[in-house]
Amino acid sequence: MEKSFARKLNWKPLFNSLIFGAAIGTFIFILTGQKLDAGIVFGIVAFFIQSSIIYPRSLPTLYGFWRITEKDVYYYDYSTWRKRIVGIFLPLIKKQDVVSFDNIESYSLVVNKNNSSNKVTPHYIVLRLDNGHNVALDLSWNLKKSGAPEKDVEWVVDFINDKLNQKTVEIFQV
């Protein structure tokens, strides 16, 4: 049995950064009376700002793909800025990290509470590993899709409970 969550890493962030840089470069080219060098410089700067500052901030939320199997949890490690940059520029080379259920000490659930409807929505599962590290697995992307995504979240919580023999889940609210 295997279930996957969120979106896979792909070329879209790099492609969008190229389009953004080209648009800014073209705009500056037109604005400066068709000075090609100014358009190229501003386009390159805009590309690097988009691809190395703006996209890395949201990469774990936009492309936090992870999957769970009978023995392991596979996820993209975005713990450092460098790992996020590698994910943007080399998405096919970036491999998923693997953690075995034997290496998971416990887990908790991070939820958001909607004050207007008093509804609690799961946002992340945080795995606490034996080596002291934490791994955040994003659930928010699946909850936005149509169908019955709550059943996927309930399934994964029950599945991890069974695998870890954990009776209660610690819940944190943001």
mmCIF file of N, CA and C in Angstrom, residues 53-165:
data_model
loop_
_atom_site.group_PDB
_atom_site.id
_atom_site.type_symbol
_atom_site.label_atom_id
_atom_site.label_comp_id
_atom_site.label_asym_id
_atom_site.label_seq_id
_atom_site.Cartn_x
_atom_site.Cartn_y
_atom_site.Cartn_z
ATOM 1 N N ILE A 53 15.345 33.786 -4.443
ATOM 2 C CA ILE A 53 14.832 34.401 -3.212
ATOM 3 C C ILE A 53 13.331 34.142 -3.038
ATOM 4 N N ILE A 54 12.559 34.408 -4.073
ATOM 5 C CA ILE A 54 11.103 34.320 -3.945
ATOM 6 C C ILE A 54 10.615 32.867 -3.945
ATOM 7 N N TYR A 55 10.984 32.090 -4.959
ATOM 8 C CA TYR A 55 10.515 30.701 -5.029
ATOM 9 C C TYR A 55 11.006 29.818 -3.883
ATOM 10 N N PRO A 56 12.267 29.916 -3.463
ATOM 11 C CA PRO A 56 12.696 29.028 -2.370
ATOM 12 C C PRO A 56 11.890 29.185 -1.085
ATOM 13 N N ARG A 57 11.348 30.365 -0.852
ATOM 14 C CA ARG A 57 10.521 30.554 0.351
ATOM 15 C C ARG A 57 9.294 29.666 0.350
ATOM 16 N N SER A 58 8.656 29.531 -0.801
ATOM 17 C CA SER A 58 7.398 28.794 -0.858
ATOM 18 C C SER A 58 7.529 27.386 -1.426
ATOM 19 N N LEU A 59 8.735 26.960 -1.752
ATOM 20 C CA LEU A 59 8.930 25.643 -2.354
ATOM 21 C C LEU A 59 8.401 24.488 -1.496
ATOM 22 N N PRO A 60 8.638 24.461 -0.175
ATOM 23 C CA PRO A 60 8.102 23.340 0.614
ATOM 24 C C PRO A 60 6.573 23.248 0.588
ATOM 25 N N THR A 61 5.902 24.383 0.508
ATOM 26 C CA THR A 61 4.444 24.371 0.465
ATOM 27 C C THR A 61 3.932 24.032 -0.927
ATOM 28 N N LEU A 62 4.570 24.584 -1.966
ATOM 29 C CA LEU A 62 4.107 24.356 -3.331
ATOM 30 C C LEU A 62 4.483 22.969 -3.863
ATOM 31 N N TYR A 63 5.662 22.489 -3.508
ATOM 32 C CA TYR A 63 6.167 21.222 -4.046
ATOM 33 C C TYR A 63 6.686 20.318 -2.926
ATOM 34 N N GLY A 64 5.880 20.115 -1.918
ATOM 35 C CA GLY A 64 6.275 19.302 -0.771
ATOM 36 C C GLY A 64 5.862 17.854 -0.919
ATOM 37 N N PHE A 65 6.005 17.297 -2.102
ATOM 38 C CA PHE A 65 5.583 15.928 -2.370
ATOM 39 C C PHE A 65 6.224 14.944 -1.394
ATOM 40 N N TRP A 66 5.415 14.060 -0.866
ATOM 41 C CA TRP A 66 5.901 12.971 -0.027
ATOM 42 C C TRP A 66 4.973 11.780 -0.195
ATOM 43 N N ARG A 67 5.520 10.613 0.097
ATOM 44 C CA ARG A 67 4.716 9.396 -0.009
ATOM 45 C C ARG A 67 5.059 8.461 1.137
ATOM 46 N N ILE A 68 4.106 7.625 1.443
ATOM 47 C CA ILE A 68 4.255 6.707 2.565
ATOM 48 C C ILE A 68 3.974 5.293 2.067
ATOM 49 N N THR A 69 4.842 4.364 2.480
ATOM 50 C CA THR A 69 4.677 2.957 2.115
ATOM 51 C C THR A 69 4.594 2.135 3.400
ATOM 52 N N GLU A 70 4.568 0.839 3.257
ATOM 53 C CA GLU A 70 4.494 -0.047 4.428
ATOM 54 C C GLU A 70 5.702 0.089 5.345
ATOM 55 N N LYS A 71 6.881 0.407 4.778
ATOM 56 C CA LYS A 71 8.106 0.432 5.569
ATOM 57 C C LYS A 71 8.710 1.815 5.758
ATOM 58 N N ASP A 72 8.477 2.729 4.801
ATOM 59 C CA ASP A 72 9.219 3.990 4.785
ATOM 60 C C ASP A 72 8.333 5.184 4.466
ATOM 61 N N VAL A 73 8.904 6.363 4.745
ATOM 62 C CA VAL A 73 8.323 7.627 4.329
ATOM 63 C C VAL A 73 9.362 8.315 3.441
ATOM 64 N N TYR A 74 8.954 8.717 2.231
ATOM 65 C CA TYR A 74 9.828 9.394 1.286
ATOM 66 C C TYR A 74 9.408 10.854 1.209
ATOM 67 N N TYR A 75 10.378 11.761 1.267
ATOM 68 C CA TYR A 75 10.068 13.188 1.265
ATOM 69 C C TYR A 75 11.236 13.977 0.679
ATOM 70 N N TYR A 76 10.949 15.199 0.220
ATOM 71 C CA TYR A 76 11.999 16.108 -0.225
ATOM 72 C C TYR A 76 12.505 16.886 0.978
ATOM 73 N N ASP A 77 13.798 16.912 1.139
ATOM 74 C CA ASP A 77 14.403 17.649 2.246
ATOM 75 C C ASP A 77 14.676 19.081 1.800
ATOM 76 N N TYR A 78 13.920 20.018 2.340
ATOM 77 C CA TYR A 78 14.096 21.446 2.043
ATOM 78 C C TYR A 78 14.599 22.181 3.284
ATOM 79 N N SER A 79 15.378 21.522 4.101
ATOM 80 C CA SER A 79 15.782 22.098 5.378
ATOM 81 C C SER A 79 16.762 23.270 5.233
ATOM 82 N N THR A 80 17.480 23.355 4.130
ATOM 83 C CA THR A 80 18.399 24.481 3.927
ATOM 84 C C THR A 80 18.044 25.207 2.631
ATOM 85 N N TRP A 81 18.501 26.445 2.551
ATOM 86 C CA TRP A 81 18.236 27.252 1.358
ATOM 87 C C TRP A 81 18.912 26.626 0.144
ATOM 88 N N ARG A 82 20.094 26.073 0.351
ATOM 89 C CA ARG A 82 20.842 25.439 -0.742
ATOM 90 C C ARG A 82 20.054 24.271 -1.330
ATOM 91 N N LYS A 83 19.438 23.468 -0.496
ATOM 92 C CA LYS A 83 18.652 22.331 -0.969
ATOM 93 C C LYS A 83 17.431 22.799 -1.758
ATOM 94 N N ARG A 84 16.889 23.925 -1.391
ATOM 95 C CA ARG A 84 15.756 24.484 -2.129
ATOM 96 C C ARG A 84 16.191 24.999 -3.501
ATOM 97 N N ILE A 85 17.350 25.649 -3.553
ATOM 98 C CA ILE A 85 17.882 26.151 -4.822
ATOM 99 C C ILE A 85 18.167 24.979 -5.759
ATOM 100 N N VAL A 86 18.761 23.912 -5.247
ATOM 101 C CA VAL A 86 19.019 22.721 -6.054
ATOM 102 C C VAL A 86 17.696 22.162 -6.587
ATOM 103 N N GLY A 87 16.659 22.179 -5.770
ATOM 104 C CA GLY A 87 15.346 21.706 -6.199
ATOM 105 C C GLY A 87 14.773 22.534 -7.337
ATOM 106 N N ILE A 88 15.045 23.824 -7.350
ATOM 107 C CA ILE A 88 14.533 24.691 -8.413
ATOM 108 C C ILE A 88 15.329 24.505 -9.704
ATOM 109 N N PHE A 89 16.652 24.520 -9.604
ATOM 110 C CA PHE A 89 17.485 24.460 -10.798
ATOM 111 C C PHE A 89 17.716 23.040 -11.323
ATOM 112 N N LEU A 90 17.622 22.040 -10.476
ATOM 113 C CA LEU A 90 17.848 20.647 -10.887
ATOM 114 C C LEU A 90 16.764 19.727 -10.316
ATOM 115 N N PRO A 91 15.521 19.937 -10.694
ATOM 116 C CA PRO A 91 14.450 19.160 -10.066
ATOM 117 C C PRO A 91 14.488 17.659 -10.363
ATOM 118 N N LEU A 92 15.040 17.266 -11.508
ATOM 119 C CA LEU A 92 15.081 15.840 -11.830
ATOM 120 C C LEU A 92 16.217 15.126 -11.109
ATOM 121 N N ILE A 93 17.221 15.871 -10.681
ATOM 122 C CA ILE A 93 18.345 15.276 -9.969
ATOM 123 C C ILE A 93 18.059 15.166 -8.480
ATOM 124 N N LYS A 94 17.242 16.067 -7.953
ATOM 125 C CA LYS A 94 16.935 16.056 -6.517
ATOM 126 C C LYS A 94 16.148 14.799 -6.179
ATOM 127 N N LYS A 95 16.731 13.979 -5.347
ATOM 128 C CA LYS A 95 16.107 12.726 -4.932
ATOM 129 C C LYS A 95 15.417 12.897 -3.585
ATOM 130 N N GLN A 96 14.449 12.062 -3.351
ATOM 131 C CA GLN A 96 13.743 12.099 -2.081
ATOM 132 C C GLN A 96 14.558 11.389 -1.003
ATOM 133 N N ASP A 97 14.512 11.946 0.203
ATOM 134 C CA ASP A 97 15.116 11.290 1.354
ATOM 135 C C ASP A 97 14.140 10.236 1.864
ATOM 136 N N VAL A 98 14.675 9.237 2.536
ATOM 137 C CA VAL A 98 13.867 8.128 3.038
ATOM 138 C C VAL A 98 14.080 8.009 4.533
ATOM 139 N N VAL A 99 12.990 7.834 5.261
ATOM 140 C CA VAL A 99 13.079 7.542 6.690
ATOM 141 C C VAL A 99 12.221 6.306 6.958
ATOM 142 N N SER A 100 12.824 5.370 7.642
ATOM 143 C CA SER A 100 12.141 4.131 7.990
ATOM 144 C C SER A 100 11.294 4.355 9.248
ATOM 145 N N PHE A 101 10.224 3.608 9.378
ATOM 146 C CA PHE A 101 9.398 3.721 10.582
ATOM 147 C C PHE A 101 10.182 3.328 11.830
ATOM 148 N N ASP A 102 11.232 2.522 11.648
ATOM 149 C CA ASP A 102 12.082 2.147 12.782
ATOM 150 C C ASP A 102 12.854 3.348 13.323
ATOM 151 N N ASN A 103 13.076 4.357 12.489
ATOM 152 C CA ASN A 103 13.842 5.543 12.892
ATOM 153 C C ASN A 103 12.964 6.692 13.371
ATOM 154 N N ILE A 104 11.662 6.488 13.414
ATOM 155 C CA ILE A 104 10.734 7.533 13.860
ATOM 156 C C ILE A 104 10.411 7.291 15.321
ATOM 157 N N GLU A 105 10.688 8.302 16.132
ATOM 158 C CA GLU A 105 10.429 8.209 17.575
ATOM 159 C C GLU A 105 8.953 8.441 17.876
ATOM 160 N N SER A 106 8.400 9.520 17.292
ATOM 161 C CA SER A 106 6.986 9.847 17.469
ATOM 162 C C SER A 106 6.590 10.834 16.385
ATOM 163 N N TYR A 107 5.334 11.222 16.411
ATOM 164 C CA TYR A 107 4.887 12.238 15.453
ATOM 165 C C TYR A 107 3.809 13.089 16.095
ATOM 166 N N SER A 108 3.604 14.242 15.495
ATOM 167 C CA SER A 108 2.556 15.142 15.963
ATOM 168 C C SER A 108 1.875 15.764 14.757
ATOM 169 N N LEU A 109 0.763 16.392 15.019
ATOM 170 C CA LEU A 109 -0.040 17.014 13.978
ATOM 171 C C LEU A 109 -0.103 18.511 14.244
ATOM 172 N N VAL A 110 0.161 19.302 13.215
ATOM 173 C CA VAL A 110 0.060 20.755 13.312
ATOM 174 C C VAL A 110 -1.207 21.149 12.563
ATOM 175 N N VAL A 111 -2.093 21.882 13.238
ATOM 176 C CA VAL A 111 -3.390 22.237 12.653
ATOM 177 C C VAL A 111 -3.575 23.744 12.616
ATOM 178 N N ASN A 112 -4.447 24.177 11.723
ATOM 179 C CA ASN A 112 -4.904 25.573 11.660
ATOM 180 C C ASN A 112 -6.350 25.590 12.121
ATOM 181 N N LYS A 113 -6.711 26.617 12.869
ATOM 182 C CA LYS A 113 -8.095 26.738 13.314
ATOM 183 C C LYS A 113 -8.712 27.944 12.642
ATOM 184 N N ASN A 114 -9.804 27.711 11.924
ATOM 185 C CA ASN A 114 -10.539 28.787 11.283
ATOM 186 C C ASN A 114 -11.476 29.388 12.331
ATOM 187 N N ASN A 115 -11.192 30.618 12.725
ATOM 188 C CA ASN A 115 -11.970 31.241 13.802
ATOM 189 C C ASN A 115 -13.427 31.483 13.429
ATOM 190 N N SER A 116 -13.716 31.713 12.156
ATOM 191 C CA SER A 116 -15.093 32.009 11.779
ATOM 192 C C SER A 116 -16.000 30.778 11.864
ATOM 193 N N SER A 117 -15.467 29.605 11.515
ATOM 194 C CA SER A 117 -16.317 28.413 11.545
ATOM 195 C C SER A 117 -15.921 27.433 12.650
ATOM 196 N N ASN A 118 -14.891 27.782 13.425
ATOM 197 C CA ASN A 118 -14.398 26.914 14.495
ATOM 198 C C ASN A 118 -13.963 25.544 13.977
ATOM 199 N N LYS A 119 -13.534 25.498 12.708
ATOM 200 C CA LYS A 119 -13.111 24.245 12.089
ATOM 201 C C LYS A 119 -11.592 24.111 12.194
ATOM 202 N N VAL A 120 -11.132 22.933 12.569
ATOM 203 C CA VAL A 120 -9.700 22.648 12.679
ATOM 204 C C VAL A 120 -9.267 21.891 11.429
ATOM 205 N N THR A 121 -8.226 22.387 10.757
ATOM 206 C CA THR A 121 -7.726 21.773 9.536
ATOM 207 C C THR A 121 -6.289 21.322 9.729
ATOM 208 N N PRO A 122 -5.989 20.047 9.484
ATOM 209 C CA PRO A 122 -4.599 19.592 9.583
ATOM 210 C C PRO A 122 -3.736 20.289 8.538
ATOM 211 N N HIS A 123 -2.543 20.664 8.923
ATOM 212 C CA HIS A 123 -1.646 21.382 8.020
ATOM 213 C C HIS A 123 -0.366 20.593 7.769
ATOM 214 N N TYR A 124 0.234 20.051 8.821
ATOM 215 C CA TYR A 124 1.474 19.286 8.720
ATOM 216 C C TYR A 124 1.438 18.084 9.651
ATOM 217 N N ILE A 125 2.173 17.065 9.256
ATOM 218 C CA ILE A 125 2.543 15.995 10.163
ATOM 219 C C ILE A 125 4.026 16.194 10.423
ATOM 220 N N VAL A 126 4.418 16.236 11.678
ATOM 221 C CA VAL A 126 5.824 16.405 12.033
ATOM 222 C C VAL A 126 6.326 15.095 12.626
ATOM 223 N N LEU A 127 7.294 14.495 11.935
ATOM 224 C CA LEU A 127 7.904 13.260 12.416
ATOM 225 C C LEU A 127 9.126 13.607 13.258
ATOM 226 N N ARG A 128 9.208 13.072 14.458
ATOM 227 C CA ARG A 128 10.404 13.234 15.301
ATOM 228 C C ARG A 128 11.254 11.989 15.135
ATOM 229 N N LEU A 129 12.453 12.185 14.605
ATOM 230 C CA LEU A 129 13.333 11.057 14.321
ATOM 231 C C LEU A 129 14.216 10.741 15.514
ATOM 232 N N ASP A 130 14.770 9.539 15.531
ATOM 233 C CA ASP A 130 15.661 9.099 16.607
ATOM 234 C C ASP A 130 16.905 9.965 16.715
ATOM 235 N N ASN A 131 17.351 10.533 15.586
ATOM 236 C CA ASN A 131 18.570 11.345 15.601
ATOM 237 C C ASN A 131 18.328 12.793 16.040
ATOM 238 N N GLY A 132 17.103 13.119 16.450
ATOM 239 C CA GLY A 132 16.796 14.451 16.942
ATOM 240 C C GLY A 132 16.240 15.401 15.906
ATOM 241 N N HIS A 133 16.257 15.025 14.642
ATOM 242 C CA HIS A 133 15.718 15.882 13.587
ATOM 243 C C HIS A 133 14.204 15.740 13.497
ATOM 244 N N ASN A 134 13.581 16.772 12.946
ATOM 245 C CA ASN A 134 12.150 16.748 12.672
ATOM 246 C C ASN A 134 11.929 16.830 11.172
ATOM 247 N N VAL A 135 10.927 16.130 10.679
ATOM 248 C CA VAL A 135 10.557 16.167 9.274
ATOM 249 C C VAL A 135 9.106 16.616 9.200
ATOM 250 N N ALA A 136 8.856 17.725 8.485
ATOM 251 C CA ALA A 136 7.499 18.237 8.324
ATOM 252 C C ALA A 136 6.931 17.751 6.995
ATOM 253 N N LEU A 137 5.801 17.077 7.051
ATOM 254 C CA LEU A 137 5.127 16.559 5.868
ATOM 255 C C LEU A 137 3.848 17.360 5.660
ATOM 256 N N ASP A 138 3.765 18.043 4.527
ATOM 257 C CA ASP A 138 2.669 18.967 4.251
ATOM 258 C C ASP A 138 1.396 18.224 3.855
ATOM 259 N N LEU A 139 0.298 18.582 4.490
ATOM 260 C CA LEU A 139 -1.010 18.008 4.175
ATOM 261 C C LEU A 139 -1.925 19.016 3.482
ATOM 262 N N SER A 140 -1.572 20.282 3.511
ATOM 263 C CA SER A 140 -2.470 21.336 3.061
ATOM 264 C C SER A 140 -2.814 21.237 1.580
ATOM 265 N N TRP A 141 -1.867 20.789 0.759
ATOM 266 C CA TRP A 141 -2.128 20.718 -0.679
ATOM 267 C C TRP A 141 -3.248 19.719 -0.962
ATOM 268 N N ASN A 142 -3.243 18.577 -0.317
ATOM 269 C CA ASN A 142 -4.270 17.573 -0.541
ATOM 270 C C ASN A 142 -5.633 18.017 -0.038
ATOM 271 N N LEU A 143 -5.641 18.823 1.004
ATOM 272 C CA LEU A 143 -6.927 19.269 1.537
ATOM 273 C C LEU A 143 -7.616 20.267 0.617
ATOM 274 N N LYS A 144 -6.877 20.851 -0.325
ATOM 275 C CA LYS A 144 -7.466 21.810 -1.260
ATOM 276 C C LYS A 144 -8.065 21.143 -2.482
ATOM 277 N N LYS A 145 -7.716 19.883 -2.729
ATOM 278 C CA LYS A 145 -8.222 19.225 -3.932
ATOM 279 C C LYS A 145 -9.657 18.750 -3.710
ATOM 280 N N SER A 146 -10.309 18.458 -4.799
ATOM 281 C CA SER A 146 -11.708 18.028 -4.708
ATOM 282 C C SER A 146 -11.795 16.572 -4.269
ATOM 283 N N GLY A 147 -12.980 16.114 -4.035
ATOM 284 C CA GLY A 147 -13.182 14.740 -3.577
ATOM 285 C C GLY A 147 -13.291 14.696 -2.076
ATOM 286 N N ALA A 148 -12.697 13.681 -1.481
ATOM 287 C CA ALA A 148 -12.742 13.511 -0.032
ATOM 288 C C ALA A 148 -11.321 13.462 0.520
ATOM 289 N N PRO A 149 -10.597 14.590 0.504
ATOM 290 C CA PRO A 149 -9.203 14.574 0.964
ATOM 291 C C PRO A 149 -9.069 14.309 2.460
ATOM 292 N N GLU A 150 -10.120 14.593 3.226
ATOM 293 C CA GLU A 150 -10.057 14.348 4.671
ATOM 294 C C GLU A 150 -9.834 12.869 4.959
ATOM 295 N N LYS A 151 -10.364 12.021 4.098
ATOM 296 C CA LYS A 151 -10.186 10.578 4.284
ATOM 297 C C LYS A 151 -8.724 10.184 4.119
ATOM 298 N N ASP A 152 -8.003 10.834 3.191
ATOM 299 C CA ASP A 152 -6.568 10.579 3.036
ATOM 300 C C ASP A 152 -5.811 10.964 4.300
ATOM 301 N N VAL A 153 -6.161 12.109 4.858
ATOM 302 C CA VAL A 153 -5.482 12.579 6.070
ATOM 303 C C VAL A 153 -5.794 11.646 7.236
ATOM 304 N N GLU A 154 -7.048 11.267 7.385
ATOM 305 C CA GLU A 154 -7.415 10.324 8.445
ATOM 306 C C GLU A 154 -6.688 8.997 8.258
ATOM 307 N N TRP A 155 -6.605 8.540 7.013
ATOM 308 C CA TRP A 155 -5.931 7.276 6.735
ATOM 309 C C TRP A 155 -4.465 7.344 7.151
ATOM 310 N N VAL A 156 -3.756 8.421 6.767
ATOM 311 C CA VAL A 156 -2.326 8.501 7.065
ATOM 312 C C VAL A 156 -2.090 8.634 8.564
ATOM 313 N N VAL A 157 -2.947 9.342 9.276
ATOM 314 C CA VAL A 157 -2.810 9.451 10.732
ATOM 315 C C VAL A 157 -3.009 8.083 11.376
ATOM 316 N N ASP A 158 -4.037 7.364 10.966
ATOM 317 C CA ASP A 158 -4.270 6.022 11.500
ATOM 318 C C ASP A 158 -3.125 5.073 11.139
ATOM 319 N N PHE A 159 -2.625 5.187 9.909
ATOM 320 C CA PHE A 159 -1.541 4.318 9.446
ATOM 321 C C PHE A 159 -0.273 4.539 10.258
ATOM 322 N N ILE A 160 0.085 5.804 10.490
ATOM 323 C CA ILE A 160 1.287 6.107 11.279
ATOM 324 C C ILE A 160 1.090 5.667 12.726
ATOM 325 N N ASN A 161 -0.104 5.876 13.270
ATOM 326 C CA ASN A 161 -0.399 5.391 14.626
ATOM 327 C C ASN A 161 -0.144 3.893 14.741
ATOM 328 N N ASP A 162 -0.638 3.150 13.770
ATOM 329 C CA ASP A 162 -0.454 1.699 13.786
ATOM 330 C C ASP A 162 1.014 1.317 13.671
ATOM 331 N N LYS A 163 1.733 1.975 12.782
ATOM 332 C CA LYS A 163 3.140 1.641 12.555
ATOM 333 C C LYS A 163 4.007 1.965 13.766
ATOM 334 N N LEU A 164 3.704 3.062 14.450
ATOM 335 C CA LEU A 164 4.518 3.484 15.586
ATOM 336 C C LEU A 164 3.975 2.985 16.923
ATOM 337 N N ASN A 165 2.835 2.341 16.888
ATOM 338 C CA ASN A 165 2.162 1.917 18.122
ATOM 339 C C ASN A 165 1.982 3.093 19.079
#
